[in-house]
Amino acid sequence: MPPIPGFCSGSYTLQSSYIDSERAVNLYCERPESPAAKSQITLLHTPGLKVAYSLETETSVPCEFQVNGRAFTASANFWEILNNGTTINYGPLNGQPLSPTQILDNQTHLLILSNGNLYIYVLTGFTDSNSVFHAAGSFFAVDMTQFNGPVLQIGFIDGYFIATIQNSNTFQVSNLEDGTTWDGLFISTISYFPDNIVSMVCDHREIQFSSAKKTVWYYNADAGFPPFIPIQGAFMEEGSAATFGVVQANNTVAWLAQDERGGITAKTVGQYVGQRISTFATEDAWQSYPTVADAVSYSYQEEGHIFWNILFPTADKFWSYDFATSLWHERDFFFNGKSSSHRSMSHMFVFGKHLVGDPRSGNIYEMSVNILDDFGNPIRRNRRCPDTTNENKWVYFPRVEFDIEVGLGPTDPLLDGDGQPRAPQCVVSWSNDAGKTFGAEYTLDCGKVGEYGGRVYKSMTGRGRRRVWDWSATDPIPWRIAGAFRVALCEGQEI
């Protein structure tokens, strides 16, 4: 049977499903590096979640940070996460997070941002610029009268903490290796644009400042007060759409870009120029959201893939970009038959695990491809492929087959409605109008444990002019899809 073209790919739903209605939800693509592989592109299951820690009274976990084998998180309180599964609450911050918290470090202490205020946690005892000694384990607030206003974001570069000030184009620099002291001489205004700073990120020993319309880079020139000045020629006529949508990933910076002409695109930095990595399809989706300004990003690496994950809280959507394939897919949380955004907004790799923070509770989850559900809830995986058409003529489809690795059912068998063991199952349906409406769903067996010779197919699937196949599954097994095939006949000829 001929393959279904493009069955294994990412999400690409355009303004009109008549043109393209592709979706990949909780499935990502992998291109085998061997030319002899069974398929040149496959679909694999995204990781599941398991509760690792639960922070009492917290309503979200917007920031996680690890340093020298120690793990911390900042919500309404400042916590340390221990490898034995316990936690330490060091005390309150500046209330429930109204925007994401941040944690950064230097050699001796952590700097924590919470709702515009700064705090210090001491890792190793140190003496500050005012000759005050702070013992290890101390936790205290920074004197905010040193600042021109509440802090928007913080960064760290070359021994200095950087703080941007809310509703301004001003940033302040701490004393060297001292997050407690912010000298009044270390204040600078971005002269390259008059707009307020929207986002900042420190990367490759440079600071990237973005307004809503423009971006400029600074470096440490030891220029006096403050030591950071613009890099000659490092300027871009494009800004940032989301303060916390900026992330370091794949040895560069990725962010949601915009300018005075409007629109939202995803870009990475290359030689002080934005390189577009979003697609017309993702951009169409994002521009339909009520806002993207509250987007929150994190990146992580698993199984050789570097993912940039973006949560859009107001829109209740979650997108992921895979740097290995340059393809986008969607992730969600499936509960009581309804889909909502994926339950992660922050990340750290510590204790040999990926730990992610929940945007809707005080839970911290272990995230892994070896976890096959979301803390007891099924993960609904879905692939909707491009349509099959032949000049809008009737096409008959006697058979469709999905090339799935079968026989991977759990050791403790799945049970049917009568309590009897059953094989893992997937569901197929199809549209004959280019994805606008779909018909009945059909359940297909995917082989019990050890039944490796089975095939997953459906016969007698009717006719259509614009056939779109929709595949989904919720059973907790490793879903690995090499492709799909179909018999398609038009005017008596196989196409």
Short mmCIF file of N, CA and C in Angstrom, two decimals, residues 107-204:
data_model
loop_
_atom_site.label_atom_id
_atom_site.label_comp_id
_atom_site.label_asym_id
_atom_site.label_seq_id
_atom_site.Cartn_x
_atom_site.Cartn_y
_atom_site.Cartn_z
N GLN A 107 28.37 33.51 43.26
CA GLN A 107 29.16 32.49 43.97
C GLN A 107 28.69 32.26 45.39
N THR A 108 28.00 33.22 45.99
CA THR A 108 27.68 33.10 47.41
C THR A 108 26.20 33.16 47.74
N HIS A 109 25.37 33.71 46.86
CA HIS A 109 23.97 33.87 47.24
C HIS A 109 23.04 33.86 46.04
N LEU A 110 21.76 33.67 46.34
CA LEU A 110 20.70 33.71 45.33
C LEU A 110 20.00 35.06 45.40
N LEU A 111 19.59 35.56 44.24
CA LEU A 111 18.74 36.73 44.16
C LEU A 111 17.38 36.29 43.64
N ILE A 112 16.32 36.63 44.36
CA ILE A 112 14.97 36.18 44.04
C ILE A 112 14.10 37.38 43.73
N LEU A 113 13.36 37.33 42.62
CA LEU A 113 12.41 38.37 42.24
C LEU A 113 11.00 37.88 42.51
N SER A 114 10.22 38.69 43.24
CA SER A 114 8.83 38.34 43.53
C SER A 114 7.99 39.60 43.50
N ASN A 115 7.11 39.71 42.49
CA ASN A 115 6.17 40.83 42.38
C ASN A 115 6.86 42.18 42.57
N GLY A 116 7.98 42.36 41.89
CA GLY A 116 8.67 43.64 41.89
C GLY A 116 9.69 43.83 42.97
N ASN A 117 9.72 42.99 44.01
CA ASN A 117 10.68 43.10 45.10
C ASN A 117 11.75 42.02 44.99
N LEU A 118 12.92 42.28 45.60
CA LEU A 118 14.04 41.36 45.56
C LEU A 118 14.34 40.80 46.95
N TYR A 119 14.85 39.56 46.96
CA TYR A 119 15.19 38.87 48.19
C TYR A 119 16.53 38.16 47.99
N ILE A 120 17.19 37.86 49.11
CA ILE A 120 18.48 37.18 49.11
C ILE A 120 18.39 35.90 49.92
N TYR A 121 18.94 34.82 49.37
CA TYR A 121 19.20 33.62 50.17
C TYR A 121 20.69 33.33 50.07
N VAL A 122 21.34 33.16 51.22
CA VAL A 122 22.79 33.03 51.27
C VAL A 122 23.19 31.55 51.19
N LEU A 123 23.95 31.22 50.16
CA LEU A 123 24.48 29.86 49.99
C LEU A 123 25.73 29.65 50.81
N THR A 124 26.65 30.61 50.73
CA THR A 124 27.92 30.59 51.45
C THR A 124 28.11 31.95 52.11
N GLY A 125 28.44 31.98 53.36
CA GLY A 125 28.58 33.24 54.07
C GLY A 125 29.45 34.24 53.33
N PHE A 126 29.03 35.52 53.30
CA PHE A 126 29.79 36.53 52.59
C PHE A 126 29.61 37.88 53.28
N THR A 127 30.54 38.78 53.01
CA THR A 127 30.47 40.15 53.51
C THR A 127 30.11 41.07 52.35
N ASP A 128 29.04 41.86 52.51
CA ASP A 128 28.57 42.70 51.41
C ASP A 128 29.38 43.99 51.30
N SER A 129 29.00 44.84 50.37
CA SER A 129 29.75 46.07 50.09
C SER A 129 29.74 47.05 51.27
N ASN A 130 28.78 46.87 52.18
CA ASN A 130 28.69 47.74 53.36
C ASN A 130 29.31 47.10 54.59
N SER A 131 30.15 46.07 54.36
CA SER A 131 30.89 45.37 55.43
C SER A 131 29.97 44.63 56.39
N VAL A 132 28.79 44.25 55.92
CA VAL A 132 27.87 43.45 56.73
C VAL A 132 28.03 41.99 56.34
N PHE A 133 28.24 41.14 57.35
CA PHE A 133 28.40 39.71 57.09
C PHE A 133 27.04 39.03 57.10
N HIS A 134 26.82 38.18 56.10
CA HIS A 134 25.58 37.42 56.00
C HIS A 134 25.92 35.93 56.06
N ALA A 135 25.39 35.26 57.07
CA ALA A 135 25.72 33.86 57.30
C ALA A 135 24.99 32.96 56.31
N ALA A 136 25.58 31.80 56.03
CA ALA A 136 24.95 30.81 55.16
C ALA A 136 23.58 30.45 55.72
N GLY A 137 22.61 30.35 54.85
CA GLY A 137 21.24 30.02 55.25
C GLY A 137 20.38 31.22 55.56
N SER A 138 20.97 32.43 55.53
CA SER A 138 20.19 33.64 55.78
C SER A 138 19.24 33.90 54.60
N PHE A 139 18.05 34.40 54.93
CA PHE A 139 17.05 34.74 53.92
C PHE A 139 16.46 36.09 54.32
N PHE A 140 16.56 37.09 53.45
CA PHE A 140 16.10 38.42 53.82
C PHE A 140 15.76 39.23 52.57
N ALA A 141 15.03 40.33 52.78
CA ALA A 141 14.62 41.21 51.69
C ALA A 141 15.71 42.22 51.38
N VAL A 142 15.83 42.56 50.10
CA VAL A 142 16.73 43.63 49.66
C VAL A 142 16.04 44.97 49.91
N ASP A 143 16.80 45.98 50.28
CA ASP A 143 16.27 47.33 50.48
C ASP A 143 15.85 47.91 49.13
N MET A 144 14.53 48.01 48.92
CA MET A 144 14.04 48.44 47.62
C MET A 144 14.07 49.95 47.45
N THR A 145 14.44 50.70 48.47
CA THR A 145 14.59 52.16 48.29
C THR A 145 15.78 52.49 47.41
N GLN A 146 16.62 51.49 47.12
CA GLN A 146 17.76 51.70 46.22
C GLN A 146 17.34 51.77 44.75
N PHE A 147 16.07 51.44 44.47
CA PHE A 147 15.63 51.32 43.09
C PHE A 147 14.69 52.47 42.72
N ASN A 148 14.61 52.71 41.41
CA ASN A 148 13.73 53.75 40.89
C ASN A 148 12.28 53.30 40.75
N GLY A 149 12.01 52.07 41.14
CA GLY A 149 10.66 51.52 41.05
C GLY A 149 10.70 50.02 41.19
N PRO A 150 9.54 49.37 41.11
CA PRO A 150 9.50 47.90 41.18
C PRO A 150 10.30 47.28 40.04
N VAL A 151 10.88 46.12 40.31
CA VAL A 151 11.72 45.43 39.32
C VAL A 151 10.86 44.57 38.41
N LEU A 152 11.17 44.60 37.12
CA LEU A 152 10.45 43.80 36.12
C LEU A 152 11.10 42.44 35.94
N GLN A 153 12.42 42.43 35.69
CA GLN A 153 13.17 41.19 35.47
C GLN A 153 14.56 41.34 36.05
N ILE A 154 15.21 40.19 36.29
CA ILE A 154 16.60 40.21 36.74
C ILE A 154 17.44 39.32 35.84
N GLY A 155 18.75 39.63 35.80
CA GLY A 155 19.71 38.84 35.05
C GLY A 155 21.03 38.82 35.80
N PHE A 156 21.99 38.03 35.30
CA PHE A 156 23.31 37.98 35.91
C PHE A 156 24.35 37.83 34.82
N ILE A 157 25.40 38.67 34.89
CA ILE A 157 26.45 38.63 33.88
C ILE A 157 27.73 39.20 34.47
N ASP A 158 28.83 38.49 34.30
CA ASP A 158 30.17 38.96 34.69
C ASP A 158 30.24 39.42 36.14
N GLY A 159 29.53 38.72 37.04
CA GLY A 159 29.58 39.05 38.45
C GLY A 159 28.59 40.11 38.90
N TYR A 160 27.80 40.67 37.97
CA TYR A 160 26.83 41.70 38.30
C TYR A 160 25.40 41.16 38.12
N PHE A 161 24.52 41.52 39.04
CA PHE A 161 23.09 41.32 38.82
C PHE A 161 22.55 42.53 38.07
N ILE A 162 21.61 42.28 37.16
CA ILE A 162 20.97 43.32 36.37
C ILE A 162 19.48 43.31 36.72
N ALA A 163 18.89 44.48 36.88
CA ALA A 163 17.46 44.58 37.15
C ALA A 163 16.84 45.62 36.24
N THR A 164 15.83 45.24 35.47
CA THR A 164 15.07 46.22 34.69
C THR A 164 13.93 46.74 35.56
N ILE A 165 13.58 47.99 35.38
CA ILE A 165 12.57 48.65 36.19
C ILE A 165 11.25 48.69 35.43
N GLN A 166 10.18 48.33 36.13
CA GLN A 166 8.86 48.27 35.49
C GLN A 166 8.47 49.63 34.91
N ASN A 167 7.79 49.56 33.75
CA ASN A 167 7.22 50.75 33.10
C ASN A 167 8.27 51.83 32.85
N SER A 168 9.45 51.41 32.41
CA SER A 168 10.53 52.36 32.11
C SER A 168 11.47 51.73 31.09
N ASN A 169 12.42 52.53 30.60
CA ASN A 169 13.49 51.98 29.77
C ASN A 169 14.81 52.08 30.53
N THR A 170 14.72 51.83 31.84
CA THR A 170 15.87 51.95 32.74
C THR A 170 16.25 50.58 33.30
N PHE A 171 17.55 50.37 33.46
CA PHE A 171 18.02 49.18 34.17
C PHE A 171 19.06 49.60 35.20
N GLN A 172 19.18 48.81 36.26
CA GLN A 172 20.15 49.06 37.32
C GLN A 172 21.07 47.86 37.47
N VAL A 173 22.29 48.14 37.95
CA VAL A 173 23.32 47.13 38.08
C VAL A 173 23.75 47.07 39.54
N SER A 174 23.88 45.86 40.07
CA SER A 174 24.30 45.70 41.46
C SER A 174 25.80 45.95 41.59
N ASN A 175 26.26 46.07 42.81
CA ASN A 175 27.70 46.05 43.05
C ASN A 175 28.25 44.68 42.68
N LEU A 176 29.53 44.61 42.42
CA LEU A 176 30.14 43.37 41.96
C LEU A 176 29.95 42.26 43.01
N GLU A 177 29.38 41.15 42.57
CA GLU A 177 29.14 39.97 43.42
C GLU A 177 28.34 40.29 44.68
N ASP A 178 27.44 41.25 44.57
CA ASP A 178 26.67 41.66 45.75
C ASP A 178 25.26 42.07 45.34
N GLY A 179 24.30 41.16 45.54
CA GLY A 179 22.92 41.45 45.19
C GLY A 179 22.18 42.27 46.23
N THR A 180 22.87 42.60 47.34
CA THR A 180 22.22 43.42 48.37
C THR A 180 22.38 44.90 48.10
N THR A 181 23.37 45.29 47.32
CA THR A 181 23.73 46.70 47.17
C THR A 181 23.62 47.12 45.71
N TRP A 182 22.83 48.19 45.48
CA TRP A 182 22.59 48.70 44.15
C TRP A 182 22.90 50.20 44.16
N ASP A 183 24.11 50.53 43.78
CA ASP A 183 24.61 51.89 43.85
C ASP A 183 23.84 52.81 42.91
N GLY A 184 23.53 54.00 43.38
CA GLY A 184 22.79 54.95 42.56
C GLY A 184 23.50 55.36 41.29
N LEU A 185 24.82 55.17 41.24
CA LEU A 185 25.57 55.49 40.02
C LEU A 185 25.41 54.41 38.95
N PHE A 186 24.95 53.22 39.38
CA PHE A 186 24.84 52.10 38.45
C PHE A 186 23.42 52.03 37.86
N ILE A 187 22.94 53.15 37.36
CA ILE A 187 21.63 53.23 36.72
C ILE A 187 21.83 53.72 35.29
N SER A 188 21.14 53.05 34.35
CA SER A 188 21.32 53.43 32.95
C SER A 188 19.98 53.43 32.24
N THR A 189 19.84 54.33 31.29
CA THR A 189 18.65 54.42 30.45
C THR A 189 19.01 53.98 29.04
N ILE A 190 18.16 53.13 28.47
CA ILE A 190 18.38 52.69 27.09
C ILE A 190 18.18 53.90 26.16
N SER A 191 19.24 54.32 25.50
CA SER A 191 19.14 55.49 24.62
C SER A 191 18.73 55.11 23.21
N TYR A 192 18.79 53.82 22.88
CA TYR A 192 18.52 53.39 21.51
C TYR A 192 17.02 53.32 21.21
N PHE A 193 16.19 53.27 22.26
CA PHE A 193 14.75 53.35 22.04
C PHE A 193 14.10 54.03 23.24
N PRO A 194 13.02 54.78 23.01
CA PRO A 194 12.36 55.50 24.10
C PRO A 194 11.31 54.68 24.82
N ASP A 195 10.93 53.53 24.26
CA ASP A 195 9.85 52.72 24.81
C ASP A 195 10.29 52.00 26.08
N ASN A 196 9.32 51.57 26.85
CA ASN A 196 9.61 50.77 28.04
C ASN A 196 10.26 49.45 27.66
N ILE A 197 11.14 48.98 28.52
CA ILE A 197 11.72 47.65 28.34
C ILE A 197 10.64 46.60 28.58
N VAL A 198 10.49 45.69 27.63
CA VAL A 198 9.53 44.59 27.77
C VAL A 198 10.20 43.35 28.31
N SER A 199 11.40 43.03 27.79
CA SER A 199 12.08 41.82 28.25
C SER A 199 13.59 42.00 28.19
N MET A 200 14.26 41.18 28.98
CA MET A 200 15.72 41.18 29.05
C MET A 200 16.19 39.75 29.23
N VAL A 201 17.31 39.42 28.61
CA VAL A 201 17.94 38.13 28.84
C VAL A 201 19.45 38.30 28.73
N CYS A 202 20.18 37.65 29.61
CA CYS A 202 21.65 37.65 29.57
C CYS A 202 22.10 36.35 28.93
N ASP A 203 22.89 36.46 27.87
CA ASP A 203 23.30 35.27 27.12
C ASP A 203 24.65 35.55 26.46
N HIS A 204 25.55 34.58 26.54
CA HIS A 204 26.87 34.71 25.92
C HIS A 204 27.57 36.01 26.36
#
